[in-house]
Amino acid sequence: MEAAARRRQHPGAAGGAAAQPGASFLQARHSAIKADEAAGTAPFHLDLWFYFTLQNWILDFGRPIAMLVFPLEWFPLNKPSVGDYFHMAYNIITPFLLLKLMERSPRTLPRAMIYLSIITFVMGASIHLVGDSVNHRLLFSGYQHHLSVRENPIIRNLKPETLIDSFELLYYYDEYLGHSMWYLVTEGQIFILFIFTFFAMLALVLHQKRKCLFLDSNGLFLFYSFALTLLLVALWVAWLWNDPVLRKKYPGVIYVPEPWAFYTLHVSSRH
């Protein structure tokens, strides 16, 4: 009786967005339930998943495109760009959707852990907003993202040389610290975080399957989203595997070139 009761108490839960593996995985842990109970206890949250997908494509993926499309006269270099306003909206909407998704879960994590996760996400996304804004604005001054900070022509001749250290600090905040706290998964600097989360999810799914517990529709959607992300990143890496310039920019075992580095190397240089 006690074992059966415990099994009935294993409710389904919606995870977070695929672009935020930390918060998603914490919620996905509670998505495993009996197959015959899945449909009744955890309906598929089509509205929230749709909003997540839409705002990610428009506000995250679309913001650098919008920055390049809109006339520069509308957004002077000493003011926020249209991409920055997209980023600000993303930083507000995404944590709100995450909280709504957690509210719908029949079983949630301790409230303190939820608050800390959301606060960390917002802080990381805000750090990234500032660093990314400056880095993107440097494009209009000739900054080349496929080169390191010190190799860039507009940076290496700065005087005094301590200014170069400041730009390297900005790069660190943008590409490393901000991305890590933001849980972004498709950047090479923190790809190991995504891989660890994905295989931890896979191990959990296989472990629960032995107990005749299965992911509900929300858990399956999250898991398949991670799998698709891994496939797309693998195709991206395979396509640029033999690029000598990007190989020099991203040395080491983990090689995941950034889209902006590809843009300044192979797209903008042709115009």
Coordinates of C-alpha atoms in Angstrom, one line a residue:
M1 CA 0.0 0.0 0.0
E2 CA 2.8 2.4 0.9
A3 CA 4.7 1.7 -2.3
A4 CA 1.6 2.1 -4.4
A5 CA 0.8 5.4 -2.6
R6 CA 4.3 6.7 -3.2
R7 CA 4.0 5.8 -6.9
R8 CA 0.7 7.6 -7.2
Q9 CA 2.4 10.7 -5.7
H10 CA 4.9 10.9 -8.5
P11 CA 3.2 13.6 -10.5
G12 CA 4.0 15.1 -13.9
A13 CA 5.5 18.5 -14.3
A14 CA 6.3 20.9 -17.0
G15 CA 10.0 21.7 -17.3
G16 CA 11.5 25.0 -18.3
A17 CA 12.4 26.2 -21.8
A18 CA 15.0 24.4 -23.7
A19 CA 17.1 27.6 -23.8
Q20 CA 17.3 27.4 -19.9
P21 CA 18.5 23.9 -19.0
G22 CA 19.1 24.5 -15.3
A23 CA 15.6 25.5 -14.4
S24 CA 14.2 23.1 -16.9
F25 CA 15.9 20.0 -15.6
L26 CA 14.9 20.8 -12.0
Q27 CA 11.3 20.8 -13.0
A28 CA 11.7 17.8 -15.4
R29 CA 12.7 15.6 -12.5
H30 CA 9.0 15.6 -11.4
S31 CA 7.6 14.8 -14.8
A32 CA 7.8 11.0 -14.5
I33 CA 4.4 9.4 -13.7
K34 CA 2.5 6.2 -14.6
A35 CA 1.7 6.0 -18.3
D36 CA -2.0 5.4 -17.7
E37 CA -2.1 8.5 -15.4
A38 CA -0.1 10.9 -17.6
A39 CA -3.0 12.2 -19.7
G40 CA -5.2 12.9 -16.7
T41 CA -2.8 14.5 -14.2
A42 CA -0.6 16.7 -16.4
P43 CA -2.3 18.2 -19.5
F44 CA 0.1 19.5 -22.2
H45 CA 0.6 23.2 -21.6
L46 CA 0.3 24.3 -25.2
D47 CA -0.1 28.0 -24.4
L48 CA 3.0 28.3 -22.3
W49 CA 5.2 26.2 -24.6
F50 CA 3.9 28.3 -27.6
Y51 CA 4.8 31.5 -25.8
F52 CA 8.2 30.2 -24.9
T53 CA 8.9 29.2 -28.5
L54 CA 7.6 32.4 -29.9
Q55 CA 9.4 34.8 -27.6
N56 CA 12.7 32.8 -27.9
W57 CA 12.6 33.0 -31.7
I58 CA 11.6 36.7 -31.8
L59 CA 13.3 38.2 -28.8
D60 CA 16.4 36.1 -28.5
F61 CA 17.2 34.7 -32.0
G62 CA 15.7 37.7 -33.8
R63 CA 17.3 40.5 -31.8
P64 CA 20.7 40.6 -33.6
I65 CA 18.9 40.4 -36.9
A66 CA 16.6 43.3 -36.0
M67 CA 19.7 45.3 -34.9
L68 CA 21.2 44.8 -38.4
V69 CA 18.0 45.5 -40.2
F70 CA 16.8 48.7 -38.5
P71 CA 18.6 52.0 -39.7
L72 CA 21.5 53.0 -37.5
E73 CA 20.2 56.6 -37.4
W74 CA 17.2 55.4 -35.4
F75 CA 19.4 54.0 -32.6
P76 CA 22.6 55.9 -32.2
L77 CA 25.7 54.1 -31.0
N78 CA 25.6 55.8 -27.6
K79 CA 21.9 54.6 -27.0
P80 CA 20.3 51.2 -26.7
S81 CA 19.7 49.4 -30.0
V82 CA 16.4 47.8 -31.1
G83 CA 18.1 44.5 -30.1
D84 CA 18.6 45.7 -26.6
Y85 CA 14.9 46.5 -26.2
F86 CA 14.2 42.9 -27.5
H87 CA 16.7 41.7 -24.8
M88 CA 15.0 43.7 -22.1
A89 CA 11.6 42.3 -23.0
Y90 CA 13.1 38.8 -23.0
N91 CA 14.5 39.2 -19.6
I92 CA 11.1 40.1 -18.2
I93 CA 8.9 37.6 -20.2
T94 CA 11.0 34.5 -19.8
P95 CA 11.2 34.4 -16.0
F96 CA 7.5 35.2 -15.9
L97 CA 6.7 32.2 -18.1
L98 CA 9.0 30.0 -16.1
L99 CA 7.2 30.9 -12.9
K100 CA 3.8 30.2 -14.6
L101 CA 5.1 26.8 -15.7
M102 CA 6.2 25.9 -12.2
E103 CA 2.9 27.0 -10.8
R104 CA 1.1 24.5 -13.0
S105 CA 3.3 21.6 -11.8
P106 CA 1.4 19.3 -9.4
R107 CA 4.6 19.0 -7.4
T108 CA 7.2 21.8 -7.2
L109 CA 10.6 22.3 -5.8
P110 CA 11.2 24.1 -2.5
R111 CA 10.1 27.8 -2.9
A112 CA 13.6 29.1 -1.9
M113 CA 15.2 27.0 -4.7
I114 CA 12.7 28.3 -7.3
Y115 CA 13.4 31.9 -6.2
L116 CA 17.2 31.5 -6.3
S117 CA 16.9 29.9 -9.8
I118 CA 14.9 32.7 -11.2
I119 CA 17.0 35.4 -9.6
T120 CA 20.2 33.8 -11.0
F121 CA 18.6 33.6 -14.4
V122 CA 17.6 37.3 -14.4
M123 CA 21.0 38.4 -13.2
G124 CA 22.8 36.4 -15.8
A125 CA 20.5 37.6 -18.6
S126 CA 21.0 41.2 -17.4
I127 CA 24.8 40.8 -17.4
H128 CA 24.6 39.4 -20.9
L129 CA 22.4 42.2 -22.0
V130 CA 25.0 44.9 -21.2
G131 CA 28.0 42.9 -22.5
D132 CA 26.2 41.8 -25.7
S133 CA 25.0 45.4 -26.4
V134 CA 28.5 46.8 -26.3
N135 CA 29.9 43.9 -28.3
H136 CA 27.3 44.3 -31.0
R137 CA 27.8 48.0 -31.2
L138 CA 31.5 47.4 -31.7
L139 CA 30.6 45.7 -35.0
F140 CA 29.9 49.2 -36.5
S141 CA 33.5 50.2 -35.6
G142 CA 35.1 47.3 -37.3
Y143 CA 35.3 44.8 -34.5
Q144 CA 35.7 41.2 -35.7
H145 CA 34.1 38.5 -33.5
H146 CA 36.1 35.7 -35.2
L147 CA 39.2 37.2 -33.6
S148 CA 40.2 37.3 -30.0
V149 CA 39.9 40.6 -28.1
R150 CA 43.7 41.3 -28.3
E151 CA 43.9 40.3 -32.0
N152 CA 41.2 42.8 -33.1
P153 CA 42.7 45.7 -35.1
I154 CA 40.6 48.3 -33.4
I155 CA 41.5 47.0 -29.9
R156 CA 45.2 46.1 -30.1
N157 CA 46.4 49.7 -30.7
L158 CA 44.5 51.2 -27.8
K159 CA 46.5 53.3 -25.4
P160 CA 47.0 52.8 -22.6
E161 CA 47.2 49.1 -22.9
T162 CA 45.2 48.6 -19.7
L163 CA 42.1 49.5 -21.8
I164 CA 42.5 46.1 -23.6
D165 CA 42.2 44.4 -20.2
S166 CA 38.9 46.3 -19.7
F167 CA 37.6 45.0 -23.0
E168 CA 38.6 41.4 -22.1
L169 CA 36.8 41.8 -18.8
L170 CA 33.7 42.9 -20.8
Y171 CA 34.0 39.8 -23.0
Y172 CA 34.3 37.6 -19.9
Y173 CA 31.1 39.0 -18.4
D174 CA 29.3 38.7 -21.7
E175 CA 30.4 35.3 -22.9
Y176 CA 31.2 33.3 -19.8
L177 CA 29.7 34.6 -16.6
G178 CA 26.5 35.9 -18.2
H179 CA 25.9 32.8 -20.3
S180 CA 26.5 30.5 -17.4
M181 CA 24.0 32.2 -15.1
W182 CA 21.6 32.5 -18.0
Y183 CA 21.7 28.8 -18.8
L184 CA 22.3 29.4 -22.5
V185 CA 23.1 26.1 -24.1
T186 CA 24.2 26.9 -27.7
E187 CA 27.5 28.7 -27.0
G188 CA 30.7 26.9 -26.9
Q189 CA 31.9 28.3 -23.6
I190 CA 29.3 26.5 -21.6
F191 CA 28.3 23.7 -23.9
I192 CA 29.5 21.2 -21.2
L193 CA 26.7 22.5 -19.0
F194 CA 24.1 21.5 -21.6
I195 CA 25.7 18.1 -22.3
F196 CA 25.8 17.3 -18.5
T197 CA 22.1 18.4 -18.1
F198 CA 21.0 16.4 -21.1
F199 CA 22.6 13.1 -20.1
A200 CA 21.4 13.6 -16.5
M201 CA 17.9 13.9 -17.9
L202 CA 18.5 10.8 -20.0
A203 CA 19.8 8.8 -17.0
L204 CA 16.7 9.9 -15.0
V205 CA 14.3 8.9 -17.7
L206 CA 15.9 5.4 -18.0
H207 CA 16.0 5.0 -14.3
Q208 CA 12.3 5.9 -13.9
K209 CA 11.4 3.6 -16.8
R210 CA 12.6 0.6 -14.8
K211 CA 10.0 1.5 -12.2
C212 CA 7.2 1.7 -14.9
L213 CA 7.2 5.5 -14.6
F214 CA 7.1 7.5 -17.8
L215 CA 7.4 11.2 -18.7
D216 CA 4.1 13.0 -19.3
S217 CA 3.6 15.1 -22.4
N218 CA 5.3 18.1 -21.0
G219 CA 8.4 16.1 -19.9
L220 CA 8.5 14.4 -23.4
F221 CA 8.3 17.8 -25.1
L222 CA 11.2 19.1 -23.0
F223 CA 13.3 16.0 -23.5
Y224 CA 12.8 16.0 -27.3
S225 CA 13.6 19.7 -27.4
F226 CA 16.9 19.0 -25.7
A227 CA 17.6 16.1 -28.1
L228 CA 16.8 18.3 -31.2
T229 CA 19.1 21.0 -29.8
L230 CA 21.9 18.6 -29.5
L231 CA 21.3 17.4 -33.1
L232 CA 21.3 20.9 -34.5
V233 CA 24.5 21.9 -32.6
A234 CA 26.2 18.7 -33.9
L235 CA 25.2 19.7 -37.5
W236 CA 26.5 23.2 -36.9
V237 CA 29.8 21.9 -35.5
A238 CA 30.2 19.3 -38.4
W239 CA 29.6 22.1 -41.0
L240 CA 32.4 24.3 -39.5
W241 CA 34.6 21.5 -38.4
N242 CA 37.5 22.3 -40.7
D243 CA 37.3 26.1 -40.6
P244 CA 40.9 27.1 -39.7
V245 CA 40.1 30.6 -38.4
L246 CA 37.3 29.5 -36.1
R247 CA 39.4 26.6 -34.9
K248 CA 42.0 29.1 -33.8
K249 CA 39.3 31.2 -32.1
Y250 CA 37.8 28.2 -30.2
P251 CA 40.7 25.8 -29.4
G252 CA 40.3 22.8 -27.1
V253 CA 38.1 19.8 -26.9
I254 CA 34.8 21.7 -26.9
Y255 CA 34.4 23.4 -30.3
V256 CA 31.1 25.2 -30.9
P257 CA 31.6 28.4 -33.0
E258 CA 29.5 31.4 -32.1
P259 CA 27.1 32.7 -34.8
W260 CA 28.5 36.2 -34.5
A261 CA 32.0 34.9 -35.2
F262 CA 30.7 33.1 -38.3
Y263 CA 28.9 36.3 -39.3
T264 CA 31.9 38.6 -39.2
L265 CA 34.1 36.0 -40.8
H266 CA 31.9 34.7 -43.7
V267 CA 29.1 37.1 -44.1
S268 CA 29.9 40.7 -43.3
S269 CA 33.4 40.4 -44.9
R270 CA 31.7 39.8 -48.3
H271 CA 29.8 43.0 -48.3

